[in-house]
Short mmCIF file of C-alpha atoms in Angstrom, two decimals:
data_model
loop_
_atom_site.label_atom_id
_atom_site.label_comp_id
_atom_site.label_asym_id
_atom_site.label_seq_id
_atom_site.Cartn_x
_atom_site.Cartn_y
_atom_site.Cartn_z
CA UNK L 50 -15.71 -1.02 -11.77
CA UNK L 51 -12.54 0.34 -13.40
CA UNK L 52 -10.35 1.40 -11.02
CA UNK L 53 -6.62 3.22 -11.42
CA UNK L 54 -4.31 2.41 -8.72
CA UNK L 55 -1.58 5.65 -8.87
CA UNK L 56 1.40 4.70 -6.47
CA UNK L 57 5.33 3.84 -6.25
CA UNK L 58 6.35 0.77 -8.27
CA UNK L 59 9.47 -0.48 -6.36
CA UNK L 60 12.68 -2.89 -5.78
CA UNK L 61 13.48 -3.57 -2.21
CA UNK L 62 17.48 -4.94 -1.72
CA UNK L 63 17.77 -6.40 1.54
CA UNK L 64 21.22 -7.41 3.46
CA UNK L 65 21.77 -9.46 6.45
CA UNK L 66 24.35 -8.81 8.50
CA UNK L 67 25.71 -11.13 11.10
CA UNK L 68 26.78 -8.87 13.91
CA UNK L 69 25.47 -5.59 15.75
CA UNK L 70 26.15 -2.19 14.34
CA UNK L 71 26.68 -0.53 17.44
CA UNK L 72 30.21 -3.19 18.12
CA UNK L 73 31.70 -1.71 14.32
CA UNK L 74 30.46 2.05 15.29
CA UNK L 75 33.36 4.94 17.29
CA UNK L 76 31.21 6.84 19.16
CA UNK L 77 34.14 9.48 18.86
CA UNK L 78 34.52 8.89 15.34
CA UNK L 79 30.80 9.23 13.67
CA UNK L 80 31.47 12.29 11.99
CA UNK L 81 33.98 10.77 9.82
CA UNK L 82 32.34 8.01 9.35
CA UNK L 83 33.35 5.13 6.60
CA UNK L 84 32.36 1.62 7.21
CA UNK L 85 31.67 -1.21 5.43
CA UNK L 86 29.11 -4.38 6.53
CA UNK L 87 29.61 -7.84 5.21
CA UNK L 88 26.38 -8.70 4.70
CA UNK L 89 25.32 -12.73 4.85
CA UNK L 90 22.60 -12.73 2.96
CA UNK L 91 20.83 -10.54 -0.15
CA UNK L 92 16.82 -10.81 -1.01
CA UNK L 93 15.53 -8.69 -3.63
CA UNK L 94 11.51 -8.22 -3.14
CA UNK L 95 9.13 -6.68 -5.75
CA UNK L 96 7.55 -3.91 -4.14
CA UNK L 97 5.83 -0.41 -4.15
CA UNK L 98 2.66 0.67 -2.97
CA UNK L 99 1.13 1.24 -5.96
CA UNK L 100 2.47 -2.03 -7.23
CA UNK L 101 1.71 -4.02 -4.43
CA UNK L 102 -2.20 -3.05 -4.37
CA UNK L 103 -2.25 -3.72 -8.14
CA UNK L 104 -0.99 -7.26 -7.96
CA UNK L 105 -3.41 -7.91 -5.20
CA UNK L 106 -6.14 -6.81 -6.71
CA UNK L 107 -5.25 -8.74 -10.26
CA UNK L 108 -4.67 -12.09 -8.13
CA UNK L 109 -8.43 -11.30 -6.93
CA UNK L 110 -9.60 -11.25 -10.62
CA UNK L 111 -9.34 -7.29 -10.95
CA UNK L 112 -7.92 -5.90 -13.75
CA UNK L 113 -7.14 -2.47 -12.21
CA UNK L 114 -5.11 0.21 -13.97
CA UNK L 115 -1.33 1.02 -12.41
CA UNK L 116 -0.28 4.23 -13.12
CA UNK L 117 3.49 5.42 -12.04
CA UNK L 118 6.87 5.44 -13.11
CA UNK L 119 10.09 3.20 -13.56
CA UNK L 120 13.24 2.65 -15.44
CA UNK L 121 14.05 0.78 -18.18
CA UNK L 122 15.31 -1.44 -15.38
CA UNK L 123 11.97 -3.09 -14.60
CA UNK L 124 10.81 -4.86 -17.75
CA UNK L 125 10.95 -7.98 -15.43
CA UNK L 126 8.86 -6.45 -12.95
CA UNK L 127 6.00 -5.11 -15.61
CA UNK L 128 5.84 -8.55 -17.22
CA UNK L 129 5.26 -10.04 -13.98
CA UNK L 130 2.51 -7.53 -13.03
CA UNK L 131 0.97 -8.23 -16.28
CA UNK L 132 1.21 -11.85 -16.01
CA UNK L 133 -1.11 -11.41 -12.72
CA UNK L 134 -3.70 -9.38 -14.12
CA UNK L 135 -2.28 -5.83 -13.81
CA UNK L 136 -3.38 -3.77 -16.89
CA UNK L 137 0.59 -1.45 -17.16
CA UNK L 138 -0.27 0.76 -19.73
CA UNK L 139 -0.48 3.66 -17.53
CA UNK L 140 2.86 2.46 -16.37
CA UNK L 141 5.56 5.26 -17.65
CA UNK L 142 9.30 4.29 -18.78
CA UNK L 143 12.08 6.81 -17.86
CA UNK L 144 14.68 7.14 -20.54
CA UNK L 145 17.02 8.28 -17.97
CA UNK L 146 16.27 7.29 -14.71
CA UNK L 147 16.62 3.80 -13.12
CA UNK L 148 13.63 2.60 -11.11
CA UNK L 149 12.84 3.46 -7.23
CA UNK L 150 14.71 1.35 -5.09
CA UNK L 151 14.90 0.35 -1.08
CA UNK L 152 18.10 -0.52 0.09
CA UNK L 153 18.66 -1.85 3.87
CA UNK L 154 21.17 -3.83 6.00
CA UNK L 155 19.90 -5.48 9.12
CA UNK L 156 21.85 -6.69 12.11
CA UNK L 157 21.36 -9.07 14.55
CA UNK L 158 19.38 -6.85 16.87
CA UNK L 159 17.08 -5.74 14.24
CA UNK L 160 18.17 -1.95 13.69
CA UNK L 161 18.42 -1.31 10.13
CA UNK L 162 20.43 1.20 8.08
CA UNK L 163 19.00 1.84 4.80
CA UNK L 164 18.53 4.19 1.61
CA UNK L 165 15.65 4.71 -0.46
CA UNK L 166 16.36 6.39 -3.90
CA UNK L 167 13.32 7.54 -5.91
CA UNK L 168 15.08 7.68 -9.54
CA UNK L 169 12.20 7.41 -12.09
CA UNK L 170 9.21 8.05 -9.30
CA UNK L 171 10.00 11.93 -9.67
CA UNK L 172 8.47 11.75 -13.05
CA UNK L 173 5.18 10.74 -12.24
CA UNK L 174 4.22 14.02 -11.79
CA UNK L 175 4.43 14.18 -15.37
CA UNK L 176 1.50 11.59 -15.68
CA UNK L 177 -1.76 12.85 -16.39
CA UNK L 178 -5.10 10.55 -16.05
CA UNK L 179 -7.36 11.66 -18.27
CA UNK L 180 -5.27 9.55 -21.26
CA UNK L 181 -6.62 7.16 -19.67
CA UNK L 182 -10.52 7.19 -20.56
CA UNK L 183 -13.59 6.86 -17.78
CA UNK L 184 -12.64 5.64 -14.63
CA UNK L 185 -14.80 4.98 -11.54
CA UNK L 186 -12.75 5.11 -8.59
CA UNK L 187 -8.67 6.57 -8.47
CA UNK L 188 -6.77 5.26 -5.81
CA UNK L 189 -3.87 7.88 -4.72
CA UNK L 190 -1.14 5.94 -3.02
CA UNK L 191 2.30 6.67 -1.85
CA UNK L 192 4.28 8.24 -4.54
CA UNK L 193 6.09 11.14 -5.91
CA UNK L 194 4.19 14.10 -3.56
CA UNK L 195 3.89 16.31 -6.64
CA UNK L 196 2.07 13.37 -8.42
CA UNK L 197 0.03 12.63 -5.74
CA UNK L 198 -1.41 16.01 -5.43
CA UNK L 199 -1.67 16.35 -9.03
CA UNK L 200 -3.94 13.11 -9.25
CA UNK L 201 -6.02 14.17 -6.57
CA UNK L 202 -6.44 17.57 -7.98
CA UNK L 203 -7.69 16.13 -11.28
CA UNK L 204 -9.91 13.52 -9.70
CA UNK L 205 -11.75 16.83 -8.16
CA UNK L 206 -11.43 18.77 -11.28
CA UNK L 207 -13.10 15.78 -13.54
CA UNK L 208 -15.54 14.31 -10.73
CA UNK L 209 -13.83 11.19 -10.52
CA UNK L 210 -14.30 9.36 -7.36
CA UNK L 211 -10.52 9.09 -5.41
CA UNK L 212 -9.37 6.94 -2.07
CA UNK L 213 -6.88 8.75 -0.39
CA UNK L 214 -4.53 6.38 0.84
CA UNK L 215 -1.37 9.10 2.23
CA UNK L 216 0.23 6.32 4.29
CA UNK L 217 3.94 6.61 5.06
CA UNK L 218 4.36 10.15 3.43
CA UNK L 219 2.21 11.57 5.96
CA UNK L 220 5.64 11.32 8.29
CA UNK L 221 7.10 14.13 5.92
CA UNK L 222 4.18 16.27 4.30
CA UNK L 223 2.71 19.24 5.81
CA UNK L 224 -0.52 19.77 7.01
CA UNK L 225 -1.80 22.02 3.74
CA UNK L 226 -0.57 18.71 1.76
CA UNK L 227 -2.44 16.53 3.70
CA UNK L 228 -5.20 18.64 3.56
CA UNK L 229 -5.23 18.83 -0.54
CA UNK L 230 -4.91 14.82 -0.64
CA UNK L 231 -7.70 14.22 1.78
CA UNK L 232 -10.79 16.79 1.44
CA UNK L 233 -13.46 15.13 -1.22
CA UNK L 234 -11.80 11.58 -0.51
CA UNK L 235 -14.44 8.89 -1.21
CA UNK L 236 -12.46 6.59 0.98
CA UNK L 237 -9.44 7.71 3.70
CA UNK L 238 -7.34 4.62 4.34
CA UNK L 239 -4.82 4.76 7.23
CA UNK L 240 -3.62 2.97 9.91
CA UNK L 241 -4.29 4.33 13.53
CA UNK L 242 -0.65 5.98 13.96
CA UNK L 243 -1.24 7.87 10.20
CA UNK L 244 -4.70 8.59 11.89
CA UNK L 245 -2.92 10.34 14.52
CA UNK L 246 -0.91 12.14 11.80
CA UNK L 247 -3.34 13.28 10.01
CA UNK L 248 -4.80 14.82 13.31
CA UNK L 249 -2.16 16.67 14.33
CA UNK L 250 -0.49 18.03 10.85
CA UNK L 251 -4.03 19.42 9.56
CA UNK L 252 -5.72 20.53 13.22
CA UNK L 253 -8.97 18.68 12.05
CA UNK L 254 -10.27 16.72 14.65
CA UNK L 255 -12.03 13.22 13.98
CA UNK L 256 -15.51 14.74 13.17
CA UNK L 257 -14.05 17.45 10.81
CA UNK L 258 -12.51 14.42 9.01
CA UNK L 259 -15.53 12.72 8.87
CA UNK L 260 -17.47 15.84 7.68
CA UNK L 261 -14.89 16.49 4.59
CA UNK L 262 -14.64 12.19 3.26
CA UNK L 263 -17.72 9.56 2.78
CA UNK L 264 -16.21 6.51 4.53
CA UNK L 265 -13.06 6.25 6.79
CA UNK L 266 -11.14 3.08 7.23
CA UNK L 267 -8.89 2.76 9.80
CA UNK L 268 -6.45 -0.54 10.44
CA UNK L 269 -5.57 -1.30 13.84
CA UNK L 270 -3.10 -3.89 13.27
CA UNK L 271 -4.43 -7.17 15.63
CA UNK L 272 -7.14 -5.34 16.72
CA UNK L 273 -8.94 -5.08 13.64
CA UNK L 274 -10.34 -2.50 11.31
CA UNK L 275 -12.92 0.45 11.81
CA UNK L 276 -15.37 1.64 9.21
CA UNK L 277 -16.90 5.44 9.87
CA UNK L 278 -19.39 7.39 8.16
CA UNK L 279 -21.27 10.66 9.32
CA UNK L 280 -24.01 10.11 11.16
CA UNK L 281 -23.75 6.39 11.60
CA UNK L 282 -22.60 3.46 14.23
CA UNK L 283 -18.64 2.70 13.79
CA UNK L 284 -18.69 -0.72 12.06
CA UNK L 285 -15.59 -2.45 13.42
CA UNK L 286 -14.35 -6.29 11.61
CA UNK L 287 -12.25 -8.49 12.88
CA UNK L 288 -8.72 -9.78 11.46
CA UNK L 289 -8.70 -12.99 9.91
CA UNK L 290 -6.71 -15.30 11.98
CA UNK L 291 -2.98 -16.50 10.49
CA UNK L 292 -1.67 -20.11 10.11
CA UNK L 293 1.57 -18.67 11.47
CA UNK L 294 3.54 -15.15 11.49
CA UNK L 295 6.19 -14.26 8.91
CA UNK L 296 6.67 -10.81 8.39
CA UNK L 297 4.07 -7.97 8.30
CA UNK L 298 5.26 -5.57 5.20
CA UNK L 299 2.66 -5.09 3.04
CA UNK L 300 -0.21 -6.23 5.07
CA UNK L 301 -1.65 -2.52 4.52
CA UNK L 302 -1.45 -2.64 0.58
CA UNK L 303 -3.11 -6.33 0.35
CA UNK L 304 -5.99 -5.12 2.71
CA UNK L 305 -6.46 -2.51 0.42
CA UNK L 306 -6.38 -4.60 -2.36
CA UNK L 307 -8.81 -6.74 -0.96
CA UNK L 308 -11.97 -4.11 -0.30
CA UNK L 309 -11.24 -2.35 -3.27
CA UNK L 310 -11.67 -5.52 -5.12
CA UNK L 311 -14.93 -6.38 -3.05
CA UNK L 312 -15.95 -3.18 -3.59
CA UNK L 313 -15.82 -3.43 -7.29
CA UNK L 314 -17.77 -6.73 -6.94
CA UNK L 315 -20.74 -4.65 -5.39
CA UNK L 316 -20.24 -6.04 -1.94
CA UNK L 317 -21.00 -4.15 1.28
CA UNK L 318 -18.43 -2.11 3.23
CA UNK L 319 -18.50 -5.36 6.12
CA UNK L 320 -17.84 -7.89 3.34
CA UNK L 321 -14.97 -6.05 1.48
CA UNK L 322 -13.30 -4.93 4.81
CA UNK L 323 -13.49 -8.94 5.28
CA UNK L 324 -11.84 -9.81 2.05
CA UNK L 325 -9.10 -7.57 2.52
CA UNK L 326 -8.18 -8.69 6.26
CA UNK L 327 -8.00 -11.94 4.70
CA UNK L 328 -5.84 -11.06 1.71
CA UNK L 329 -3.60 -9.25 4.18
CA UNK L 330 -3.43 -12.21 6.65
CA UNK L 331 -1.83 -14.27 3.53
CA UNK L 332 0.83 -11.49 2.90
CA UNK L 333 1.78 -11.73 6.87
CA UNK L 334 2.36 -15.54 6.61
CA UNK L 335 4.42 -14.65 3.80
CA UNK L 336 7.87 -12.85 3.47
CA UNK L 337 7.57 -10.65 0.81
CA UNK L 338 4.79 -8.64 -0.09
CA UNK L 339 4.09 -10.01 -3.69
CA UNK L 340 4.70 -13.48 -2.77
CA UNK L 341 1.97 -15.38 -1.00
CA UNK L 342 0.43 -18.06 -2.69
CA UNK L 343 -3.91 -18.00 -3.79
CA UNK L 344 -6.38 -20.40 -4.65
CA UNK L 345 -10.05 -19.59 -4.18
CA UNK L 346 -11.18 -23.02 -2.55
CA UNK L 347 -9.08 -22.15 -0.10
CA UNK L 348 -9.33 -18.60 0.26
CA UNK L 349 -13.00 -19.37 0.35
CA UNK L 350 -12.88 -22.00 3.19
CA UNK L 351 -10.46 -19.54 5.35
CA UNK L 352 -13.04 -16.85 4.53
CA UNK L 353 -16.52 -18.91 6.18
CA UNK L 354 -13.80 -20.18 8.99
CA UNK L 355 -13.17 -16.10 9.86
CA UNK L 356 -16.38 -14.97 9.29
CA UNK L 357 -18.87 -17.19 8.32
CA UNK L 358 -20.68 -19.20 5.73
CA UNK L 359 -22.59 -16.07 4.31
CA UNK L 360 -19.44 -14.01 3.54
CA UNK L 361 -18.08 -16.87 1.58
CA UNK L 362 -21.53 -17.46 -0.03
CA UNK L 363 -21.75 -14.03 -0.91
CA UNK L 364 -18.04 -13.77 -1.84
CA UNK L 365 -17.38 -16.89 -3.92
CA UNK L 366 -19.61 -16.12 -7.35
CA UNK L 367 -16.89 -13.53 -7.55
CA UNK L 368 -13.74 -15.49 -7.58
CA UNK L 369 -11.77 -16.65 -10.33
#
């Protein structure tokens, strides 16, 4: 099963300020704001929704095609992805723009001041899927909105099944754009809050959404995963227990990576959710979206512990 993952490829620059922003700001001078915070720590992390999903699939032994746009400054990042099983032939390298970058400073109250530079991501809308040949599934993850709409439209025109994963873009897309991204999807991925945004912005109720997509997958944090299909009972899958909690960024991307990989293996919805949930647990135990350690034997042992020996037995033949 050949899966293309379209989405952002970015780096995160995470700074720490050992203090409180509110103590450095003068309320009556905010219209003339000019302030510098001395950071005590800097961490540079690989990120981007498309890259995170593709990385997780590569770790599990798939070879997903990553489709997106970066700048010339991303050479090392692309090498990293290729070394972890990702086909980077679908990545466009901009001649003029730098790669997308998120820079954020966090204070001792966990307040944040950040900025996102889309950079080369703006050129993703110029990427056509047809030159990449036959595709069995296209994941449309957060990206330049024009790129998301173009990839979705092309999938409909060419009859390619697609997974709608609008995620954080739902906060700034209008109802018409969301409808265009969701209608006809083979899979619709959202978390519980994002599912509410889909309802509010499109005007669709839950029954109408199920009329328009084949499978709706909603994550509920510690409450697990709910899978809905028209005319069928809701399938609920619990999360895989974590040894410890480090940081949640990238958990949803890892779930999608595991789910899509298990689907490519030919496993059913329940097993796919279980594989996704366990890969997500790997991320929540680690700081960084692509920093987790993976070992097939340990993965199988944890899968058996969380979901039973039958689950591990079905997954075992597919793991590298």
